[in-house]
Amino acid sequence: MYACLQRFHRASSRLAAAGTTGPRRLFGSSKQKRTKDANSYYVTQPIFYVNSVPHIGHFYTIVLADTIKRYADLLGKNTKLSAGTDEHGLKIQQAAEKAGEDTLAFCTRYSDRFRELEAASNASVTDFIRTSDPKHHRAVAHFWERLVERGFIYKGKHEGWYAVSDEAFYTETQTEERADPTDPNKPSGRFAIESGQPVEWVSEENYKFRLSAFKDKLVEWLETNPDAVYPEIRRNEVLGWLRSGFDDLSVSRPRSRLKWGIPVPGDPDHTIYVWVDALVNYATVCGYPWPEDAGAGASDSSTSNNSRIPEFFPPDVQVVGKDIVRFHAVYWPALLMAAGLPLPKRILAHAHWTMSSQKMSKSKGNVVDPFEAIATYGLDPIRYFIIRNGGISDDGDYSPEEVLVRYKKDLVGQLANLASRCVSKSLCPDIEGFRRIAEQQRSQLDIRDAPLYNLLDGLSERTKAKFDQGEFGRGMWIVFDALATANKYISNNQPWVLVKQTDDPESRSRLQTVLFYALETVRLAAIMLQPVMPQKMELLLDHISVSRTERSWKHARFGAGWQTVEPSRASGSISTLFPKLK
C-alpha cells in the first residue's frame, strides 16, 4: 500500500507540469514544452459509433477537421488527420443481436459506410482506425497496464445510473424522473439530464480509475490555458463539472454482461470500459505503445528521426461534438496525466445542427443525409455551407433554402461573378504585368483604389486570426466581405467602358490597374478558401493563371502573387465552376 502511494505522489508531482500545458489558439505560441517536431501537426476526428448510418452532424465534424488539417497544410505544416469507428460496447452488442448478425460483421457494415463518407467528403484522412483492429487491442492493453503500474486502477463495487445509449454512468443529480420524450404515452422513467437518454440502475463489481485524484490538476490545466477547451461556453461547462466534484470512474464491466470489448489484462472476467478503449485510439494511430513505453514493437513510422519521440502525439487539435466534451476534456486528459503522457493542445467542441429551426430526429423525418446533400448541391458548395453556417458555440440551422442562398449569393454572385467579369477576352487582362502594378501601389496609390487596397493589404492577417481560433465561418465572412467590396469597385470603375478608350495610354493603364485589383481579390480569396473548397479553388486558381507554386498561405498577401504566370489550365468558362442547380 505504501509503495502504491509513493507511486501516486511521484506521478502527481510529475504531472504538475503537464497540468500547465495548452495552446491559446489552433496555431500559435504555447507554454507547453513540445517533445515532438514543432512542424508536425496532428488533428483528430472523434471515432464514430457504428450503431447508425452517418448524418449531417458527422459530415460537419469530418469537414471541420479536414478544413483545419488543410489549413495547416497551407501554413507549411507536416500534418496528420485521424478518423475511424468506435465498435465496442453494450449498445453495439445489443444492436447486433437484435439484427441477428455476427457482431464484427455488423460493425464492418457500418464502419464501411463511415469510410465512404470520409471519401465522399474529400477528407484528407491519413489514418482510419477501427477499435476492433488487433493493433488497437494491444495499445489499449498496454495503456491499462501502465495505469495499473502507476497505481491509478483499483477494484471496487460500483452503483449508479447507466445509460446504454451513452455508454456512461451518471450520478443521481445528473438524472431526473420524467415522461419519455419520444412517447408521452409511456410511463415516466429516469433519464440523463445531459443527453436525454434513459438510464437504468446498475450495481456491480468492477475496476475503477482514480479520476478524483486529478480534479485540481484538471482545473489548473484549464485555468492556465484558457483556450485548451474551445469555445469558452464549453470550457466553462467543464470547469463547472470539475468544481462540483465527482467520484472515481468505473472503467470496466463484468464480462458476463459485456462480451464485445477488450478484456482487462490479467482478468478475463472483466471488459475494459468502452470510452477508455475509444479514447486510446488517438495514441494508437501514432504507433502507441512507443519504444520508451514498450521497449520494442513500435512501428518505425511512429517516431521521428529514429528517436524515441512520437512524431505527432499529442494531438494539436481534437475536433468533437459538444455532446462528448466531458469524455474528451475530463476523462481523456486525466487518463493521460495518469499514464504520464502529454495532453492535447486543444479540444474544439462544436455545436449541433437543427433543421429549419427544429431539432433533427428520426421520428420527425428531418435528418439530413450527407450523401444526398453532396449529390444535390455538389461537394465543395455543401462543404462551404456547412462550415460557413455551422456553429461552434451555437447550433447551426440547416435548410435547403439557406443552402441555395449561400450558393447563389456567395459562390455565384460574389466569387464567380467577380472572376468571370475580369477574365473576359474582351477586357484582355495583362496578367504578366500584374507583378509590376502590385509593386507600384505602395508608392503610387490612386485615391480611387485606396479603400480596396487598404482592405486587401491586411486581409490574410484578419482572416488568419479567425482561422487560428477554428472560427472558419467568421473568417470566410471577412473574405466574402472583401469580394463584395471588389464587385462594387468593378461597378464603379467600369472596365467595360475603359476598354473602349485604349487609344488613350492613361485609360489603358487604368484598365489594367482596375483588373489587377479585381483579380488580386479573387486570387487572395481563392488561396484562403482552399481548405474549405479544395477542388473548386484549384480550378479557379487555374482559371486566373496562378502558378501552383504560389498557392500557400504565405502567398495570400497583397502583391505576393503573380511572380510566375502560367497559361490557364482550366477548360470552359468560370461560370461552369458553380453551374445552375436543377
XYZ file of C-alpha atoms in Angstrom:
582
model
C 0.000 0.000 0.000
C 2.846 2.393 0.903
C 4.591 1.658 -2.417
C 1.345 2.359 -4.269
C 1.007 5.738 -2.510
C 4.619 6.571 -3.298
C 3.950 5.879 -6.996
C 0.843 8.057 -6.801
C 2.662 11.040 -5.242
C 5.597 10.733 -7.658
C 3.153 10.665 -10.554
C 1.239 13.648 -9.169
C 4.391 15.758 -8.847
C 5.479 14.865 -12.370
C 2.031 15.772 -13.649
C 2.133 19.265 -12.206
C 4.000 20.453 -15.283
C 1.624 18.600 -17.590
C -1.262 20.416 -15.956
C 0.105 23.767 -17.168
C 0.179 22.908 -20.831
C -2.117 24.038 -23.617
C -2.497 26.451 -26.516
C -4.005 29.855 -26.891
C -5.013 29.175 -30.485
C -5.096 26.432 -33.101
C -1.870 27.918 -34.394
C 0.342 29.993 -32.143
C 2.633 30.009 -29.169
C 2.269 27.558 -26.301
C 3.800 27.246 -22.869
C 3.987 23.503 -23.327
C 7.468 22.066 -23.828
C 6.922 20.159 -27.020
C 8.676 16.857 -27.391
C 7.660 16.335 -30.993
C 8.864 18.261 -34.033
C 7.330 21.744 -33.941
C 6.306 21.439 -37.594
C 4.282 18.261 -37.008
C 0.577 18.958 -36.702
C -1.940 16.337 -35.606
C -5.711 16.791 -35.993
C -8.226 14.203 -34.818
C -11.837 13.470 -35.605
C -13.803 11.602 -32.955
C -14.268 7.992 -33.932
C -17.919 7.459 -34.852
C -20.128 4.911 -33.134
C -21.314 2.203 -35.518
C -24.904 1.939 -34.325
C -26.451 4.005 -37.138
C -25.790 5.473 -40.576
C -23.972 8.814 -40.990
C -25.935 12.069 -40.771
C -25.187 15.744 -41.382
C -23.614 16.124 -37.930
C -20.989 13.527 -38.822
C -20.381 15.337 -42.111
C -19.862 18.643 -40.270
C -17.311 17.101 -37.921
C -15.472 15.487 -40.841
C -15.322 18.678 -42.915
C -14.373 20.888 -39.950
C -11.467 18.607 -39.014
C -10.410 18.361 -42.657
C -10.542 22.144 -43.024
C -8.228 22.539 -40.014
C -5.835 19.965 -41.451
C -5.807 21.563 -44.925
C -5.283 24.995 -43.363
C -2.239 23.592 -41.562
C -1.028 22.256 -44.914
C -1.282 25.779 -46.366
C 0.844 27.029 -43.479
C 3.530 24.504 -44.386
C 2.936 22.047 -41.541
C 3.612 18.314 -41.712
C 0.108 17.071 -40.994
C -1.764 14.011 -39.790
C -5.563 13.595 -39.682
C -7.072 10.592 -37.939
C -10.585 9.196 -38.232
C -12.296 5.894 -37.560
C -15.076 3.982 -35.905
C -15.836 3.085 -32.295
C -17.063 -0.523 -32.364
C -17.210 -1.879 -28.824
C -19.763 -1.593 -26.045
C -23.080 -2.919 -24.824
C -25.074 -0.836 -27.293
C -23.287 -2.439 -30.264
C -23.546 -5.889 -28.750
C -27.311 -5.490 -28.302
C -27.812 -3.904 -31.757
C -26.004 -6.784 -33.479
C -28.039 -9.346 -31.522
C -31.268 -7.550 -32.463
C -30.223 -7.552 -36.137
C -29.312 -11.235 -35.943
C -25.809 -10.529 -37.241
C -22.308 -11.504 -36.221
C -21.051 -8.568 -34.170
C -17.895 -7.937 -36.183
C -19.804 -8.193 -39.477
C -22.365 -5.727 -38.101
C -19.571 -3.307 -37.186
C -17.870 -3.698 -40.562
C -21.061 -2.855 -42.424
C -21.473 0.461 -40.600
C -17.746 1.207 -40.480
C -17.565 0.910 -44.253
C -20.362 3.455 -44.570
C -18.431 5.981 -42.478
C -15.305 5.291 -44.510
C -17.371 6.004 -47.639
C -18.480 9.331 -46.159
C -14.864 10.300 -45.462
C -14.078 9.646 -49.149
C -17.232 11.372 -50.402
C -16.346 14.406 -48.246
C -12.844 14.562 -49.778
C -11.402 14.410 -46.269
C -7.609 14.174 -46.394
C -7.507 11.437 -43.747
C -4.089 9.869 -43.217
C -5.207 7.205 -40.714
C -8.537 5.391 -40.397
C -8.765 3.203 -37.300
C -11.297 0.680 -36.098
C -11.312 -0.179 -32.396
C -11.753 -3.805 -33.425
C -8.255 -3.712 -35.005
C -5.753 -6.028 -33.250
C -3.125 -3.261 -33.053
C -5.616 -1.147 -31.098
C -6.301 -4.004 -28.685
C -2.578 -4.185 -27.965
C -2.380 -0.428 -27.408
C -5.350 -0.399 -25.011
C -3.988 -3.363 -23.044
C -0.636 -1.615 -22.662
C -2.296 1.667 -21.637
C -4.335 -0.195 -18.998
C -1.246 -1.931 -17.636
C 0.522 1.429 -17.393
C -2.331 2.835 -15.301
C -2.187 -0.209 -13.043
C 1.591 0.075 -12.627
C 1.253 3.731 -11.666
C -1.382 2.975 -9.028
C -4.453 4.544 -10.630
C -6.622 1.440 -11.107
C -8.281 -0.453 -8.284
C -11.143 -2.915 -7.902
C -14.347 -1.969 -6.130
C -18.120 -2.029 -6.146
C -19.963 0.473 -8.321
C -23.582 1.533 -8.130
C -25.181 4.160 -10.300
C -27.432 5.086 -13.183
C -26.180 3.762 -16.525
C -27.297 4.902 -19.993
C -26.696 2.193 -22.574
C -27.024 4.688 -25.446
C -24.324 6.925 -23.960
C -22.208 4.044 -22.619
C -21.866 6.190 -19.492
C -22.649 6.213 -15.786
C -24.471 9.188 -14.250
C -24.856 10.341 -10.655
C -28.225 10.896 -9.007
C -28.023 14.657 -9.637
C -27.257 14.068 -13.327
C -30.567 12.240 -13.857
C -34.236 13.112 -13.476
C -37.609 11.397 -13.339
C -39.904 12.480 -16.166
C -42.056 11.346 -19.066
C -40.440 9.671 -22.056
C -39.876 12.477 -24.604
C -40.136 10.021 -27.514
C -43.534 8.674 -26.434
C -45.750 10.579 -23.972
C -47.994 7.509 -23.645
C -45.222 5.514 -21.977
C -44.962 5.560 -18.186
C -42.469 8.038 -16.762
C -38.901 6.885 -16.218
C -35.461 8.133 -15.328
C -33.335 9.933 -17.893
C -29.880 11.504 -18.119
C -30.282 15.283 -17.996
C -27.282 15.893 -20.244
C -28.206 13.562 -23.120
C -31.881 12.826 -22.543
C -31.234 9.074 -22.771
C -32.983 6.553 -20.467
C -30.911 5.168 -17.608
C -31.053 2.004 -15.538
C -29.750 1.295 -12.042
C -26.637 -0.868 -12.093
C -24.787 -2.415 -9.164
C -21.688 -4.452 -9.971
C -18.079 -5.145 -9.042
C -15.637 -3.562 -11.480
C -12.372 -1.730 -11.820
C -12.189 1.975 -11.087
C -9.890 4.780 -12.197
C -8.814 7.362 -9.606
C -10.386 10.236 -11.517
C -10.979 12.245 -8.336
C -7.211 12.479 -7.833
C -6.948 14.729 -10.898
C -9.672 17.261 -10.126
C -7.280 20.043 -9.059
C -4.833 19.322 -11.881
C -7.611 19.484 -14.469
C -8.860 22.796 -13.086
C -5.288 24.132 -13.086
C -4.812 22.981 -16.704
C -7.938 24.805 -17.869
C -7.278 27.960 -15.859
C -3.688 28.186 -17.034
C -4.677 27.524 -20.635
C -7.953 29.366 -21.314
C -8.230 28.051 -24.875
C -7.389 24.408 -24.145
C -11.134 23.761 -24.463
C -12.878 25.967 -27.020
C -15.325 27.703 -27.213
C -15.485 29.400 -23.822
C -19.012 28.149 -23.133
C -17.753 24.543 -23.253
C -14.710 25.372 -21.126
C -16.996 26.880 -18.501
C -19.187 23.763 -18.591
C -16.136 21.582 -17.948
C -14.942 23.809 -15.107
C -18.437 23.624 -13.625
C -18.328 19.810 -13.678
C -14.871 19.769 -12.112
C -15.682 22.217 -9.344
C -18.886 20.413 -8.431
C -16.825 17.326 -7.673
C -17.070 13.759 -8.924
C -16.362 10.199 -7.920
C -13.792 7.835 -9.346
C -14.642 6.469 -12.773
C -15.859 2.922 -13.388
C -13.584 1.617 -16.159
C -14.706 -1.979 -16.644
C -17.885 -4.021 -16.983
C -18.370 -7.668 -15.989
C -17.619 -9.933 -18.952
C -20.868 -11.774 -18.253
C -22.716 -8.566 -19.123
C -20.437 -7.145 -21.826
C -18.564 -9.607 -24.021
C -17.993 -7.324 -27.030
C -14.931 -5.382 -25.955
C -11.297 -5.673 -24.908
C -10.705 -7.945 -21.893
C -8.991 -6.482 -18.833
C -5.362 -7.725 -18.928
C -4.977 -10.493 -16.370
C -8.693 -10.644 -15.560
C -10.782 -12.243 -18.313
C -13.948 -11.786 -16.220
C -13.977 -8.049 -16.981
C -14.145 -5.918 -20.134
C -12.490 -2.504 -20.424
C -14.939 0.424 -20.411
C -15.729 1.441 -23.974
C -14.722 5.088 -23.530
C -11.261 4.227 -22.187
C -10.899 1.866 -25.133
C -12.107 4.514 -27.614
C -10.011 7.421 -26.343
C -6.760 5.491 -26.674
C -7.306 5.406 -30.455
C -5.691 8.851 -30.719
C -2.444 7.317 -29.468
C -2.837 4.050 -31.379
C -2.726 5.811 -34.754
C 0.577 7.389 -33.662
C 2.149 3.970 -33.079
C 1.463 3.609 -29.347
C 2.963 1.970 -27.342
C 6.158 3.818 -28.172
C 9.640 2.421 -27.546
C 10.082 4.225 -24.233
C 6.878 2.563 -23.025
C 7.113 -0.835 -24.667
C 10.843 -1.282 -25.047
C 10.231 -2.546 -28.581
C 7.495 -3.222 -31.049
C 6.512 0.290 -32.096
C 6.472 0.908 -35.820
C 9.281 2.954 -37.337
C 6.750 5.450 -38.719
C 5.531 6.301 -35.215
C 8.705 8.080 -34.192
C 10.701 10.898 -35.737
C 14.312 10.610 -36.904
C 14.545 7.091 -35.461
C 14.336 8.654 -31.995
C 12.108 7.611 -29.121
C 9.868 10.669 -29.575
C 6.455 10.182 -31.236
C 6.317 12.182 -34.447
C 2.786 13.535 -33.998
C 1.499 12.879 -30.474
C -0.029 14.685 -28.604
C -2.850 15.997 -30.810
C -2.743 19.680 -31.686
C -6.499 19.924 -32.250
C -9.164 17.387 -31.319
C -12.486 18.094 -33.024
C -15.509 16.755 -31.124
C -19.222 17.440 -30.818
C -20.421 19.240 -27.702
C -22.201 16.072 -26.539
C -18.904 14.269 -25.923
C -16.860 17.120 -24.472
C -16.915 15.573 -20.968
C -15.155 12.451 -22.210
C -12.504 14.433 -24.090
C -11.977 17.345 -21.693
C -12.212 15.473 -18.366
C -11.637 11.731 -18.752
C -9.080 11.860 -21.565
C -6.660 14.423 -20.044
C -6.972 12.734 -16.643
C -6.102 9.364 -18.183
C -3.126 10.915 -19.974
C -1.928 12.557 -16.770
C -2.179 9.203 -15.021
C -0.233 7.489 -17.794
C 2.435 10.211 -17.769
C 1.677 11.237 -21.352
C 1.377 14.784 -22.756
C -2.021 16.431 -23.042
C -3.767 17.527 -26.242
C -3.066 21.147 -27.082
C -6.672 21.965 -27.818
C -10.146 20.432 -27.787
C -12.521 22.138 -30.223
C -16.082 21.210 -29.260
C -18.523 22.318 -31.946
C -22.284 22.747 -31.658
C -25.010 20.660 -33.311
C -27.477 21.175 -36.160
C -31.170 21.886 -36.309
C -33.386 21.509 -39.396
C -35.371 24.652 -40.244
C -35.020 25.655 -36.563
C -36.304 22.278 -35.310
C -34.279 19.553 -33.641
C -33.353 16.782 -36.067
C -34.760 13.365 -35.214
C -35.649 10.165 -36.994
C -39.197 10.357 -35.667
C -39.691 13.763 -37.330
C -38.127 12.515 -40.557
C -35.956 15.618 -40.841
C -32.495 14.068 -40.545
C -30.269 15.237 -43.414
C -28.462 12.533 -45.391
C -24.985 13.918 -46.235
C -24.664 11.712 -49.334
C -27.875 13.200 -50.728
C -26.757 16.739 -49.887
C -23.473 16.218 -51.743
C -25.331 14.823 -54.764
C -27.808 17.724 -54.775
C -25.525 20.725 -54.318
C -22.066 19.443 -55.206
C -19.296 18.599 -52.757
C -17.457 21.904 -52.360
C -20.612 24.043 -52.220
C -22.054 21.926 -49.402
C -18.660 21.931 -47.646
C -18.763 25.728 -47.897
C -22.290 25.947 -46.493
C -21.622 23.542 -43.631
C -18.542 25.470 -42.494
C -19.956 28.948 -43.153
C -23.255 28.270 -41.319
C -22.103 25.616 -38.862
C -21.983 26.582 -35.221
C -19.048 26.444 -32.836
C -20.740 27.984 -29.791
C -24.348 27.904 -31.026
C -26.204 25.302 -33.081
C -26.263 25.814 -36.835
C -29.516 25.636 -38.771
C -29.801 23.599 -41.954
C -32.427 24.310 -44.583
C -32.420 23.749 -48.357
C -33.426 27.384 -48.806
C -30.404 28.631 -46.899
C -28.058 26.341 -48.842
C -29.386 27.865 -52.081
C -28.936 31.398 -50.709
C -25.286 30.713 -49.940
C -24.791 29.060 -53.315
C -26.367 31.849 -55.371
C -25.379 34.882 -53.313
C -21.844 33.972 -52.223
C -20.404 31.436 -54.640
C -22.105 32.552 -57.844
C -22.982 36.180 -57.111
C -19.757 37.273 -55.432
C -16.862 34.894 -56.110
C -17.539 33.511 -59.595
C -19.153 36.749 -60.781
C -16.107 38.849 -59.891
C -13.698 36.456 -61.576
C -15.759 35.999 -64.727
C -16.253 39.773 -65.142
C -12.493 40.325 -65.256
C -11.057 37.432 -67.290
C -13.191 38.220 -70.305
C -11.194 38.198 -73.536
C -12.803 41.489 -74.442
C -11.077 43.146 -71.465
C -7.687 41.491 -72.144
C -6.252 41.482 -68.600
C -2.453 41.734 -68.804
C -1.704 39.205 -66.066
C 2.009 39.246 -66.853
C 2.017 42.926 -65.888
C 0.264 42.415 -62.546
C 3.505 41.987 -60.610
C 4.672 45.430 -61.770
C 1.297 47.001 -60.938
C 1.359 45.469 -57.444
C 4.801 46.938 -56.770
C 3.636 50.378 -57.869
C 0.683 50.534 -55.477
C 2.635 51.252 -52.310
C 4.316 54.318 -53.786
C 1.791 55.420 -56.425
C -1.576 54.614 -54.849
C -4.517 56.213 -56.634
C -7.161 57.614 -54.283
C -9.790 55.673 -56.268
C -8.055 52.411 -55.300
C -7.197 53.259 -51.685
C -10.288 51.754 -49.967
C -9.865 48.372 -51.685
C -6.092 48.460 -51.274
C -6.426 49.043 -47.530
C -8.944 46.199 -47.282
C -6.760 43.728 -49.173
C -3.480 44.750 -47.548
C -4.446 43.195 -44.202
C -6.971 40.638 -45.445
C -4.934 37.499 -44.799
C -3.978 38.628 -41.273
C -7.583 39.305 -40.297
C -8.758 36.047 -41.821
C -5.937 34.090 -40.208
C -6.862 35.418 -36.773
C -10.299 33.777 -37.140
C -8.988 30.600 -38.764
C -6.440 30.204 -35.964
C -9.305 30.061 -33.480
C -11.143 27.461 -35.566
C -13.788 30.068 -36.454
C -13.687 29.398 -40.190
C -17.218 30.684 -40.735
C -16.254 34.084 -39.330
C -13.038 34.059 -41.331
C -14.955 33.407 -44.533
C -17.280 36.304 -43.721
C -14.202 38.560 -43.897
C -13.192 37.050 -47.247
C -16.627 37.449 -48.795
C -16.920 40.985 -47.486
C -13.764 41.761 -49.488
C -15.266 40.098 -52.567
C -18.427 42.202 -52.219
C -16.300 45.352 -51.952
C -14.326 44.340 -55.050
C -17.549 43.778 -57.001
C -18.662 47.304 -56.100
C -15.231 48.579 -57.110
C -15.620 47.000 -60.550
C -19.080 48.508 -60.980
C -17.786 51.946 -60.001
C -14.706 51.801 -62.255
C -16.456 50.266 -65.280
C -13.634 48.419 -67.086
C -16.025 47.712 -69.978
C -16.021 51.463 -70.624
C -12.265 51.864 -70.158
C -11.539 49.137 -72.705
C -13.196 51.253 -75.366
C -10.716 54.054 -74.634
C -7.492 52.080 -75.036
C -6.152 54.500 -77.628
C -5.521 56.713 -74.614
C -2.409 55.449 -72.687
C -3.838 56.672 -69.369
C -7.112 54.793 -69.899
C -5.181 51.703 -70.976
C -3.104 51.837 -67.804
C -6.164 52.496 -65.678
C -7.956 49.490 -67.173
C -5.136 47.142 -66.178
C -4.983 48.575 -62.646
C -8.722 48.019 -62.176
C -8.456 44.454 -63.496
C -5.459 43.814 -61.258
C -7.356 44.852 -58.132
C -10.325 42.677 -59.019
C -8.257 39.579 -59.839
C -5.950 40.184 -56.886
C -9.055 39.950 -54.667
C -10.055 36.706 -56.392
C -6.527 35.328 -56.019
C -6.350 36.095 -52.305
C -9.846 34.733 -51.679
C -9.234 31.524 -53.643
C -5.996 30.777 -51.776
C -7.636 31.299 -48.377
C -10.740 29.299 -49.307
C -8.725 26.238 -50.372
C -9.116 24.415 -47.020
C -12.918 24.592 -47.363
C -13.354 24.160 -51.134
C -10.135 22.483 -52.312
C -11.388 21.239 -55.689
C -13.229 24.378 -56.800
C -10.461 26.719 -55.655
C -7.848 24.709 -57.509
C -9.878 25.159 -60.690
C -10.450 28.858 -60.018
C -6.738 29.488 -59.453
C -6.054 27.599 -62.677
C -8.533 29.856 -64.485
C -6.754 33.042 -63.430
C -3.293 31.602 -64.211
C -1.935 31.467 -60.648
C 1.139 29.236 -60.532
C 0.739 26.055 -58.490
C 3.937 27.013 -56.674
C 2.265 30.208 -55.390
C -0.806 28.872 -53.586
C 0.333 28.566 -49.975
C -0.739 30.891 -47.178
C 2.425 32.979 -47.492
C 1.206 33.941 -50.960
C -2.136 35.158 -49.576
C -0.764 38.663 -49.090
C -1.363 41.675 -51.260
C 1.169 41.672 -54.104
C 2.741 38.345 -53.121
C 1.482 36.577 -56.232
C 1.901 36.830 -59.979
C 5.640 36.103 -59.661
C 5.321 33.311 -62.196
C 2.447 33.434 -64.643
C 1.341 30.131 -66.134
C -1.066 29.604 -69.019
C -4.544 28.785 -67.782
C -5.024 25.023 -67.354
C -8.766 25.332 -66.932
C -11.246 24.359 -69.596
C -14.590 26.079 -70.097
C -15.668 29.343 -68.512
C -15.595 30.303 -64.835
C -19.400 30.117 -64.802
C -19.092 26.313 -65.025
C -17.467 26.253 -61.574
C -20.836 26.796 -59.935
C -23.449 25.771 -62.509
C -27.138 26.458 -62.168
C -28.697 23.942 -59.796
C -31.549 21.787 -61.044
